[in-house]
Each structure stands twice: as structure tokens, then as C-alpha cells.
Coordinates of C-alpha atoms and ligand atoms in Angstrom, one line a residue:
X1 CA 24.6 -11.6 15.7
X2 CA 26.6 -12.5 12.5
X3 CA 23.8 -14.9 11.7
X4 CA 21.2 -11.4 12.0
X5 CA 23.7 -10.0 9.9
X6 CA 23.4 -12.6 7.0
X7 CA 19.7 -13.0 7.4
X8 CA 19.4 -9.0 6.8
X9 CA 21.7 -9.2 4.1
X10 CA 20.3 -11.9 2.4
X11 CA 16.8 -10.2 2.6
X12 CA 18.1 -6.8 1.5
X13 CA 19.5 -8.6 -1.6
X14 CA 16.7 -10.1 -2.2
X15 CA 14.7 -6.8 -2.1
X16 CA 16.9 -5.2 -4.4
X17 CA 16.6 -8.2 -6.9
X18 CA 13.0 -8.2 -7.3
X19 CA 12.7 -4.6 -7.6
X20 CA 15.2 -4.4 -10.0
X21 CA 14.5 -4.1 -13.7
X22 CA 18.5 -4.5 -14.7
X23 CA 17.8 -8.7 -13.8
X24 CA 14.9 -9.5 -15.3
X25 CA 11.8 -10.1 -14.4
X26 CA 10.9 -6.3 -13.5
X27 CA 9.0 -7.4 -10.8
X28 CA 7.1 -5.2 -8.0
X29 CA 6.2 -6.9 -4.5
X30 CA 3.6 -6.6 -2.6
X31 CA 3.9 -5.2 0.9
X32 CA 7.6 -5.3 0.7
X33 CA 10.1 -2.8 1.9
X34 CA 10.5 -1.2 -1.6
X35 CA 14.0 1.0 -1.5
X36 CA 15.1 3.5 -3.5
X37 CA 17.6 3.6 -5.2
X38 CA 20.1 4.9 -2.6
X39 CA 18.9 1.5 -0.2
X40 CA 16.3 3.8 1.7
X41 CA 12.4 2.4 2.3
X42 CA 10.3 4.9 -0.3
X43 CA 8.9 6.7 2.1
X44 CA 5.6 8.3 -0.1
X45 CA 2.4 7.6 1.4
X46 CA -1.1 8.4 0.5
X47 CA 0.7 9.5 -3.1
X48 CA 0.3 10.6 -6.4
X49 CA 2.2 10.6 -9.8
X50 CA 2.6 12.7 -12.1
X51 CA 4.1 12.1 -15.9
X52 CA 6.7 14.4 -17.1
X53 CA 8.8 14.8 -20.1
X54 CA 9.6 10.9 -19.8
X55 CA 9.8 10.7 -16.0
X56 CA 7.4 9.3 -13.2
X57 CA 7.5 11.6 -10.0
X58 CA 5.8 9.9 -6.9
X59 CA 4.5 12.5 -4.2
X60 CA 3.4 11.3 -0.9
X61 CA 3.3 11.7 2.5
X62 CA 7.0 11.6 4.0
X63 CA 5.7 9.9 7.4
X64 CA 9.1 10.2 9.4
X65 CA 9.4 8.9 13.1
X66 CA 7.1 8.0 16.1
X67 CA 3.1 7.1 15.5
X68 CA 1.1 8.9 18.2
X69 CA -2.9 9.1 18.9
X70 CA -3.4 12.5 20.5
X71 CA -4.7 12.4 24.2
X72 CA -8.2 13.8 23.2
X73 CA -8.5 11.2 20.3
X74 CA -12.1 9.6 20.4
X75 CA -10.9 7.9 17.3
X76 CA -8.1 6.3 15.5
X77 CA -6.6 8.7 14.3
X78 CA -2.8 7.3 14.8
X79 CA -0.4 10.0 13.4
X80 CA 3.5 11.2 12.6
X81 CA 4.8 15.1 12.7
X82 CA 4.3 16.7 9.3
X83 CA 8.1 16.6 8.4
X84 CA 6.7 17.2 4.8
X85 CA 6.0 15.9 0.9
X86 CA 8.6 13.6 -0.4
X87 CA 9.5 12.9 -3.9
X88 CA 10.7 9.9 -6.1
X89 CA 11.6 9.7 -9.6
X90 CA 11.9 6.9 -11.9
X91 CA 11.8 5.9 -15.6
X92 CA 10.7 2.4 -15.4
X93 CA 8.0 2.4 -12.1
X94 CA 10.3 0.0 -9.9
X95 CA 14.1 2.0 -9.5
X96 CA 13.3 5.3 -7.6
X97 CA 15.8 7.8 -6.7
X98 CA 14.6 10.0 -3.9
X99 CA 14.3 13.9 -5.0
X100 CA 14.1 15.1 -1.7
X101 CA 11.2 16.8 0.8
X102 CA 9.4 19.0 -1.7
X103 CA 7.3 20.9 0.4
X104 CA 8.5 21.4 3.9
X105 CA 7.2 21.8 7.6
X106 CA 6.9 24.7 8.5
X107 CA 8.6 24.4 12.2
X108 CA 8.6 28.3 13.7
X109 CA 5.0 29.0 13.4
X110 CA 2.7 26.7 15.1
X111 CA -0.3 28.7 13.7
X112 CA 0.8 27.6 10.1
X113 CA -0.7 24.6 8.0
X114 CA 2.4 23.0 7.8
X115 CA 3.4 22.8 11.1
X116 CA 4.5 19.9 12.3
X117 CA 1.4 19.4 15.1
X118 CA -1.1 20.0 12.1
X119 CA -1.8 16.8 9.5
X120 CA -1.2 16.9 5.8
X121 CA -2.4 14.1 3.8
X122 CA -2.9 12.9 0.2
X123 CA -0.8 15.4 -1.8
X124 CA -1.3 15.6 -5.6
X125 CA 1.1 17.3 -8.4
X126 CA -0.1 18.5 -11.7
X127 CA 1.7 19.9 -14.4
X128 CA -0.2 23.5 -16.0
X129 CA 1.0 23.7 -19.7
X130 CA -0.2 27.2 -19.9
X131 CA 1.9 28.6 -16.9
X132 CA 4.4 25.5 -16.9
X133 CA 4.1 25.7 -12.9
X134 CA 4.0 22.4 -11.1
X135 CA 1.1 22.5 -8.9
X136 CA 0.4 20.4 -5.8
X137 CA -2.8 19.9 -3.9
X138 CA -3.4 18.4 -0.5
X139 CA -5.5 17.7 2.0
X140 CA -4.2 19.9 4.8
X141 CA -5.6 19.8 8.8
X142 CA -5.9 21.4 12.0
X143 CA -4.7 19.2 14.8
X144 CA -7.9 18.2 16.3
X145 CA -9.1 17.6 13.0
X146 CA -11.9 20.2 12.3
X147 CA -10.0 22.0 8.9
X148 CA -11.1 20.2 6.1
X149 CA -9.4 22.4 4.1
X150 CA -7.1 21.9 0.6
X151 CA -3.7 23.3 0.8
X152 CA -1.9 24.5 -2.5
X153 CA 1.3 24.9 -3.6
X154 CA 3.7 25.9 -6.5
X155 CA 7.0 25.3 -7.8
X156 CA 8.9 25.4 -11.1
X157 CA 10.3 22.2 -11.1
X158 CA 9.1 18.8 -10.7
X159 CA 11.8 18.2 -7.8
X160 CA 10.9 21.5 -6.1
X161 CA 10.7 23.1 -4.0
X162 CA 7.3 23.9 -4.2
X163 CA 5.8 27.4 -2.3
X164 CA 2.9 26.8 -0.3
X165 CA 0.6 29.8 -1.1
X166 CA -2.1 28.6 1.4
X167 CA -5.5 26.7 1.9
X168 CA -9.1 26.8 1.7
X169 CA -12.4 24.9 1.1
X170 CA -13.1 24.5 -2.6
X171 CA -16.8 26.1 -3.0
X172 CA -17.0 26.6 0.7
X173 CA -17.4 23.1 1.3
X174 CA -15.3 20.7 3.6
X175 CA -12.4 18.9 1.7
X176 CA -11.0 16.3 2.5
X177 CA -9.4 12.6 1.3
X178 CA -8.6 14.3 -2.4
X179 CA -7.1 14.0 -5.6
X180 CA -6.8 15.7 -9.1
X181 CA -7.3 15.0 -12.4
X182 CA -6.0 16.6 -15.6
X183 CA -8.4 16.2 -18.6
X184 CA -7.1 15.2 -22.4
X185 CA -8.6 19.3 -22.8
X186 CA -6.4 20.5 -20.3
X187 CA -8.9 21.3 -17.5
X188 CA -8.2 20.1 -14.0
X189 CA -10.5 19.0 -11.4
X190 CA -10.2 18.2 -7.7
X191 CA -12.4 15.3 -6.4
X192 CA -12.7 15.5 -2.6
X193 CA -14.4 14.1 0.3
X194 CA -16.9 16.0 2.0
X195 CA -19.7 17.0 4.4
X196 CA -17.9 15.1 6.9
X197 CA -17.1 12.5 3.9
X198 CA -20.5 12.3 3.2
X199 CA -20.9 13.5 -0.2
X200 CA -17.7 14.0 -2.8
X201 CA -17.5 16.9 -4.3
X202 CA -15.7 17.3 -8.0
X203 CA -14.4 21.1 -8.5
X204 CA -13.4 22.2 -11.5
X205 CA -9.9 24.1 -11.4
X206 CA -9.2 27.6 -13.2
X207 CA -6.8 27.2 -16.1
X208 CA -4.0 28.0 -13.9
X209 CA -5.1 25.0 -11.5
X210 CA -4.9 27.3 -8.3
X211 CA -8.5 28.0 -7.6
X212 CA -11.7 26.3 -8.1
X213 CA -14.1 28.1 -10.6
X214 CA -17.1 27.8 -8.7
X215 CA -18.6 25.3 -11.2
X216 CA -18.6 21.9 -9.1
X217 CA -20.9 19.0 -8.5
X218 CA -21.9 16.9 -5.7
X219 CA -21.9 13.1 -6.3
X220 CA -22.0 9.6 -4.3
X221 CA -24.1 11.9 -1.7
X222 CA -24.9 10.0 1.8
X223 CA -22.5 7.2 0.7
X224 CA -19.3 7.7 2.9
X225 CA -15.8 7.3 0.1
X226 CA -12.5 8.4 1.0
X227 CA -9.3 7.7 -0.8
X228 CA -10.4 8.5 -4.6
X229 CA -7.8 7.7 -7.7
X230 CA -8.7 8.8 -10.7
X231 CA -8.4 7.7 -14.3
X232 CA -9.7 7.8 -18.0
X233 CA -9.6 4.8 -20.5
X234 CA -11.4 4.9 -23.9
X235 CA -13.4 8.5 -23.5
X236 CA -14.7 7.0 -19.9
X237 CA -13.7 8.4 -16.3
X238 CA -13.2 5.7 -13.5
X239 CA -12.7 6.8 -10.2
X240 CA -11.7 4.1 -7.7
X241 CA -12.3 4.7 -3.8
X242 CA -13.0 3.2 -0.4
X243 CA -15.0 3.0 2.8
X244 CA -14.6 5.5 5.8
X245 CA -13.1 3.6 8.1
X246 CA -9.9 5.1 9.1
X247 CA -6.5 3.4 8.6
X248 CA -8.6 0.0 8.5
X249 CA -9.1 -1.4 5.2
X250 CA -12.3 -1.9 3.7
X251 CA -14.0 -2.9 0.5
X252 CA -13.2 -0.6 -2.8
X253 CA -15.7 0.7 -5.4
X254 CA -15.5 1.7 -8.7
X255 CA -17.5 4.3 -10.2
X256 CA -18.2 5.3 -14.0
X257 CA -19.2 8.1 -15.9
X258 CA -19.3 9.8 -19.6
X259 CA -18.7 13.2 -18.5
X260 CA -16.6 14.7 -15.4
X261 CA -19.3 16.9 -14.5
X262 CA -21.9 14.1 -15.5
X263 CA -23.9 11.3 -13.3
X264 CA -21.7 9.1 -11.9
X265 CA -22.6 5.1 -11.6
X266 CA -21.2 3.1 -8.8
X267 CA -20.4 -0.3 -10.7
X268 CA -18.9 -2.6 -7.9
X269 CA -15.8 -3.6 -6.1
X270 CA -13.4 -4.2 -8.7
X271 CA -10.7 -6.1 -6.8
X272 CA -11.2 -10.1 -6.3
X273 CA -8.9 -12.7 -5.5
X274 CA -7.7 -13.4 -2.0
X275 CA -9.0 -10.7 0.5
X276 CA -10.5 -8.8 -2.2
X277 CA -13.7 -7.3 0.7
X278 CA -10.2 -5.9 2.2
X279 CA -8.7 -4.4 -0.5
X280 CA -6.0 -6.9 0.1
X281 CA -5.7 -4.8 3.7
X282 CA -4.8 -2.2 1.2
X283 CA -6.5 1.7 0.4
X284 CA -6.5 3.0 -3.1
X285 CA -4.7 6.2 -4.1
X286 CA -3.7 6.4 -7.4
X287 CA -4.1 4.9 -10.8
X288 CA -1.0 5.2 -13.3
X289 CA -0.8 4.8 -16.7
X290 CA 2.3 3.3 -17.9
X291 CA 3.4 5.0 -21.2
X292 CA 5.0 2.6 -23.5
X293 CA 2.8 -0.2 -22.5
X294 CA -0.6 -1.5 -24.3
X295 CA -3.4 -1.1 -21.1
X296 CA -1.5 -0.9 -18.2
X297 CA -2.9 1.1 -15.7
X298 CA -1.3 0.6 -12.1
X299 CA -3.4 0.7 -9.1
X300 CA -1.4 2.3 -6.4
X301 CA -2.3 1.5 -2.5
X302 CA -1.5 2.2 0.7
X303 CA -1.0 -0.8 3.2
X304 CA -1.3 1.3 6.2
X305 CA 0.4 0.3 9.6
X306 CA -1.5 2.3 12.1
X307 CA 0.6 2.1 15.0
X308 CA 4.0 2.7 12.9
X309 CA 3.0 4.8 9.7
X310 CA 6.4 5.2 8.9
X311 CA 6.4 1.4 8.2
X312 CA 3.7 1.3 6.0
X313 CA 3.7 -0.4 2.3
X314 CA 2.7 -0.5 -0.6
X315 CA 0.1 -2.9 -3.0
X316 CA 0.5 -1.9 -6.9
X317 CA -1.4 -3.7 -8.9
X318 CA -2.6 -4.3 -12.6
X319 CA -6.0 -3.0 -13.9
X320 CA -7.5 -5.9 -15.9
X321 CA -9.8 -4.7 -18.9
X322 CA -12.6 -6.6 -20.5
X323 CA -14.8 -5.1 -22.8
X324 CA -16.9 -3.4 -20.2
X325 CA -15.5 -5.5 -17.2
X326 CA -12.7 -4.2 -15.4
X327 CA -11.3 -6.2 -12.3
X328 CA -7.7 -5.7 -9.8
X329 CA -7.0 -9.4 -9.3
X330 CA -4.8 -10.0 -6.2
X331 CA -1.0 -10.9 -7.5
X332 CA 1.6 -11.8 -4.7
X333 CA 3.8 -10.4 -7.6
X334 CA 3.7 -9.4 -10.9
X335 CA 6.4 -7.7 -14.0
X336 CA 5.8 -5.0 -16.2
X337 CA 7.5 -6.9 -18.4
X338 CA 4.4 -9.0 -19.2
X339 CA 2.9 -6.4 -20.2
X340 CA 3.3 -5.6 -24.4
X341 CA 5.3 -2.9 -25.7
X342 CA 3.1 -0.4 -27.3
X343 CA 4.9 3.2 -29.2
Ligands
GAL1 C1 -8.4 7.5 6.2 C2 -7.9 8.4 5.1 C3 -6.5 8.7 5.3 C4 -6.3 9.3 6.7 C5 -6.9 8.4 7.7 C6 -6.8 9.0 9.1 O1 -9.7 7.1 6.0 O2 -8.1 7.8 3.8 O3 -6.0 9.6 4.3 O4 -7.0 10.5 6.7 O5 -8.2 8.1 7.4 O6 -7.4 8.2 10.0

């Protein structure tokens, strides 16, 4: 007993070392349980992050208690409740203080998105200069799975809470694993999964990011990506993705292109090192730029634990640029403080 005790002290001390960017080396951990700042396992899953006014916010899934498969389930699909969107913030990527549920289950109305028996996955938060409204996106879904719809939301503040004013398909089309992107010209664009994660479809937002336009293309048609992060380096946009194969991993792509709207060039799987056809077990979902910091772009993943989700971690990792080259090398660990400071 007291020895369980000391073990599970001695690993929680070591947890909060390595995360901790007042001992140097500011280091992040693979696979670890990160906590936040208050000694709780970040509990943000399939996330996004948004920059604002000097703050990181991370937005994911808040996957609280018991994994189930559904009685019907032909498939994998392993699941929690929806309890809701949780958020983090943090000024240096590795401390996080938890903000709260930011968009809530909805638990009286079983006919509504949010309810707990439905799935909501993948939420997204922009900021809309023009309005100066905090908008989310997700990828909201009936229980058996047949929805494919994007769920969207509002709120005034980064923190919350956010009002969920309903969902749709973008362009009448299914929408699935999905992200968003915020151009340097202030237009916004959804890339989603769909025809049954077929195709991906990139929808252009209107300028108050609520609604597509109706201008969208159809890319990477017949060839099956989920999971897409987004992110723009030197006037080119990168969007990293993966397979379909559930909550197994599989091996990542990266695609290229000029324009948003433009042809888009699948270039490879980006990530080597150890277990690199696996993602390092490990699903993309976001790519970070760290302000402050000459080309360091996180890639964020998911290491998902199927049968517990709750339990499930977390792979960052460093976007390596050469020339034209761009790689994710597999690090056990790594610091931002390698990384040169850069006004
Ligand atoms: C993955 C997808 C996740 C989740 C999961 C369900 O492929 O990327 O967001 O939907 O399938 O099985």
C-alpha cells in the first residue's frame, strides 16, 4: 500500500517535472498523462487551438467516463456520453489551466445534437474579427451514426460558454472528421470528410464564419482521409490527415497546394522514425504555430485508447522544414526551448 503510494507519487512528480516549463527543459512527453495545472489529466481529445490575444485555448472532446460499443455496432465504433467541449488555456503550450466544459450536453432532450446518446467529435474554435464572436465547429452525430452533419456554435469569449445555434451539411453534402482554417485575408474554410469519407470537401465560410457560401470544392475524391489539420507556411497550405480506419492508427499524408480552393497534391507520409506507417499509433488533429518561435509548428495527435477513451493521450510533435522537404520525426521527447526565439 504505502509502497503504491510512493510509486504514484514519485510518477506524479515526475509528470509534473517534465511538463513544467518553470524547471527547465520545457519538455512535452509523449503518451504521458499530461495534467493541468490543477493535477487533472487534460481531458481534450480530437482538439483544436486557437491563438488569442497572447493565449493558446485547446478545445476537444471532454471524453468523461465508461467506453461502450452500442449493441447494433457492426463496427468499432467504441464510445463515451457527450458530457461536452472542454477547454484549456496556456501561455507557453505545456502548463494548462482547465477553462471549463464550453459547450454542454444537452441532457433533457434526447432528440437534441448534444444529447448525451448522440456523438460529437472534432470541435474547432475560430476567432471572427469582424463580429469578434468565437465560433466553434464540430462534427456532430446521430447515435447509430447516419448524421454526418456540422454542428455550430457561438460565444463571446474564448472560455465560453458557447450557444449551440444548430447543425447541418455544408453544401448538402455529408460532413464528417473536420476542421477549420482561418486565412492571412480573413476568410474561413471548413475541410471535411465526406461521401461516406470518400471525398473531402473544403467549404468556404461567410464572413461571419456561420454558414458555408456555397462556393466549395471536392478534393482527394475516392481516396478515404479522416482527421485533417491544417496549416500555412511560406504562402503554401499543408493539410495533414489519415486513413479510415477507426480508432486504429494508420499511416498519415500530407497534401500541398497554392491556393485553398486550388488542386491539391498528395506529397507523402511525412512522419518517419520508429513506427512512422503507424503514425506513432497516433491520429493527426491539429497543427500549431508557436508565436515567438522561428518554424515551430506543433503537430497535435491523438493516441486513442479504444476501449477507455477517457484514457487516451497525446503525441505533439515538431514539424521539420527543409527547403521543400518537410518531415515529423518520432521524439520520445522533445523542449520548446530548442527551438530559437524569434519577435
Ligand atoms: C476515426 C475518426 C474519429 C472518430 C472515430 C470513430 O476514424 O477520426 O474522429 O470518428 O473514427 O470510430
Amino acid at each position: 500500500m504505502i509502497k503504491n503510494f510512493v510509486y504514484t507519487a514519485l510518477a506524479t512528480a515526475a509528470i509534473i517535472l517534465l511538463t513544467s516549463c518553470n524547471s527547465q527543459p520545457c519538455n512535452i512527453v509523449q503518451g504521458e498523462v499530461w495534467l493541468d495545472t490543477a493535477g487533472n489529466p487534460i481531458n481534450a481529445h480530437g482538439s483544436g487551438m486557437l491563438y488569442h490575444d497572447g493565449v493558446y485555448y485547446w478545445y476537444g472532446e471532454y471524453k468523461k467516463g465508461e467506453t461502450i460499443l452500442p449493441e447494433w455496432a457492426t463496427w468499432e465504433c467504441y464510445r463515451t456520453d457527450v458530457t461536452g467541449v472542454s477547454c484549456y488555456s496556456s501561455t507557453d503550450l505545456v502548463n494548462w489551466t482547465f477553462e471549463g466544459i464550453v459547450l454542454s450536453a444537452v441532457k433533457d432532450d434526447p432528440t437534441h445534437d448534444l444529447h448525451p446518446s448522440k456523438v460529437l467529435e472534432r470541435p474547432k474554435v475560430i476567432y471572427n474579427s469582424k463580429t469578434q464572436k468565437f465560433v466553434m465547429w464540430a462534427h456532430v452525430e446521430s447515435a447509430d451514426y447516419s448524421k454526418a452533419a456540422a454542428g455550430v456554435a457561438v460565444s463571446n469569449s474564448p472560455t465560453g460558454p458557447f450557444t449551440y445555434l444548430g447543425s447541418f451539411r455544408p453544401n448538402n453534402a455529408m460532413s464528417r472528421d473536420q476542421t477549420l482554417f482561418v486565412d492571412d485575408d480573413g476568410k474561413a474554410y471548413q475541410f471535411a470528410s465526406s461521401e461516406h469519407n470518400a471525398s473531402r470537401y473544403i467549404n468556404e465560410l461567410t464572413d461571419d464564419y456561420l454558414q458555408p457560401t456555397g462556393r466549395y470544392t471536392r478534393n482527394f475524391i475516392d481516396m478515404s482521409r479522416e482527421a485533417p489539420a491544417v496549416f500555412k507556411k511560406d504562402g503554401k497550405y499543408y493539410m495533414l490527415s489519415s486513413g479510415c480506419t477507426g480508432w486504429d492508427p494508420n499511416q498519415a499524408e500530407l497534401a500541398v497546394a497554392d491556393s485553398i480552393m486550388g488542386q491539391w497534391t498528395a506529397i507523402g507520409n511525412p512522419c518517419t522514425g520508429v513506427d512512422a506507417d503507424k503514425t506513432f499509433y497516433a491520429q493527426s488533429t491539429y497543427v500549431q504555430q508557436v508565436y515567438g518561435k522561428k518554424d515551430l509548428y506543433i503537430a497535435m495527435f491523438d493516441r486513442w485508447n479504444k476501449t477507455d477513451l477517457e484514457d487516451s493521450r497525446y503525441v505533439w510533435l515538431p514539424i521539420e522544414f527543409d527547403n521543400d522537404k518537410i518531415t515529423i520525426p518520432w521524439r520520445e521527447s522533445w523542449s520548446m526551448d530548442e527551438y530559437e526565439n524569434q519577435r
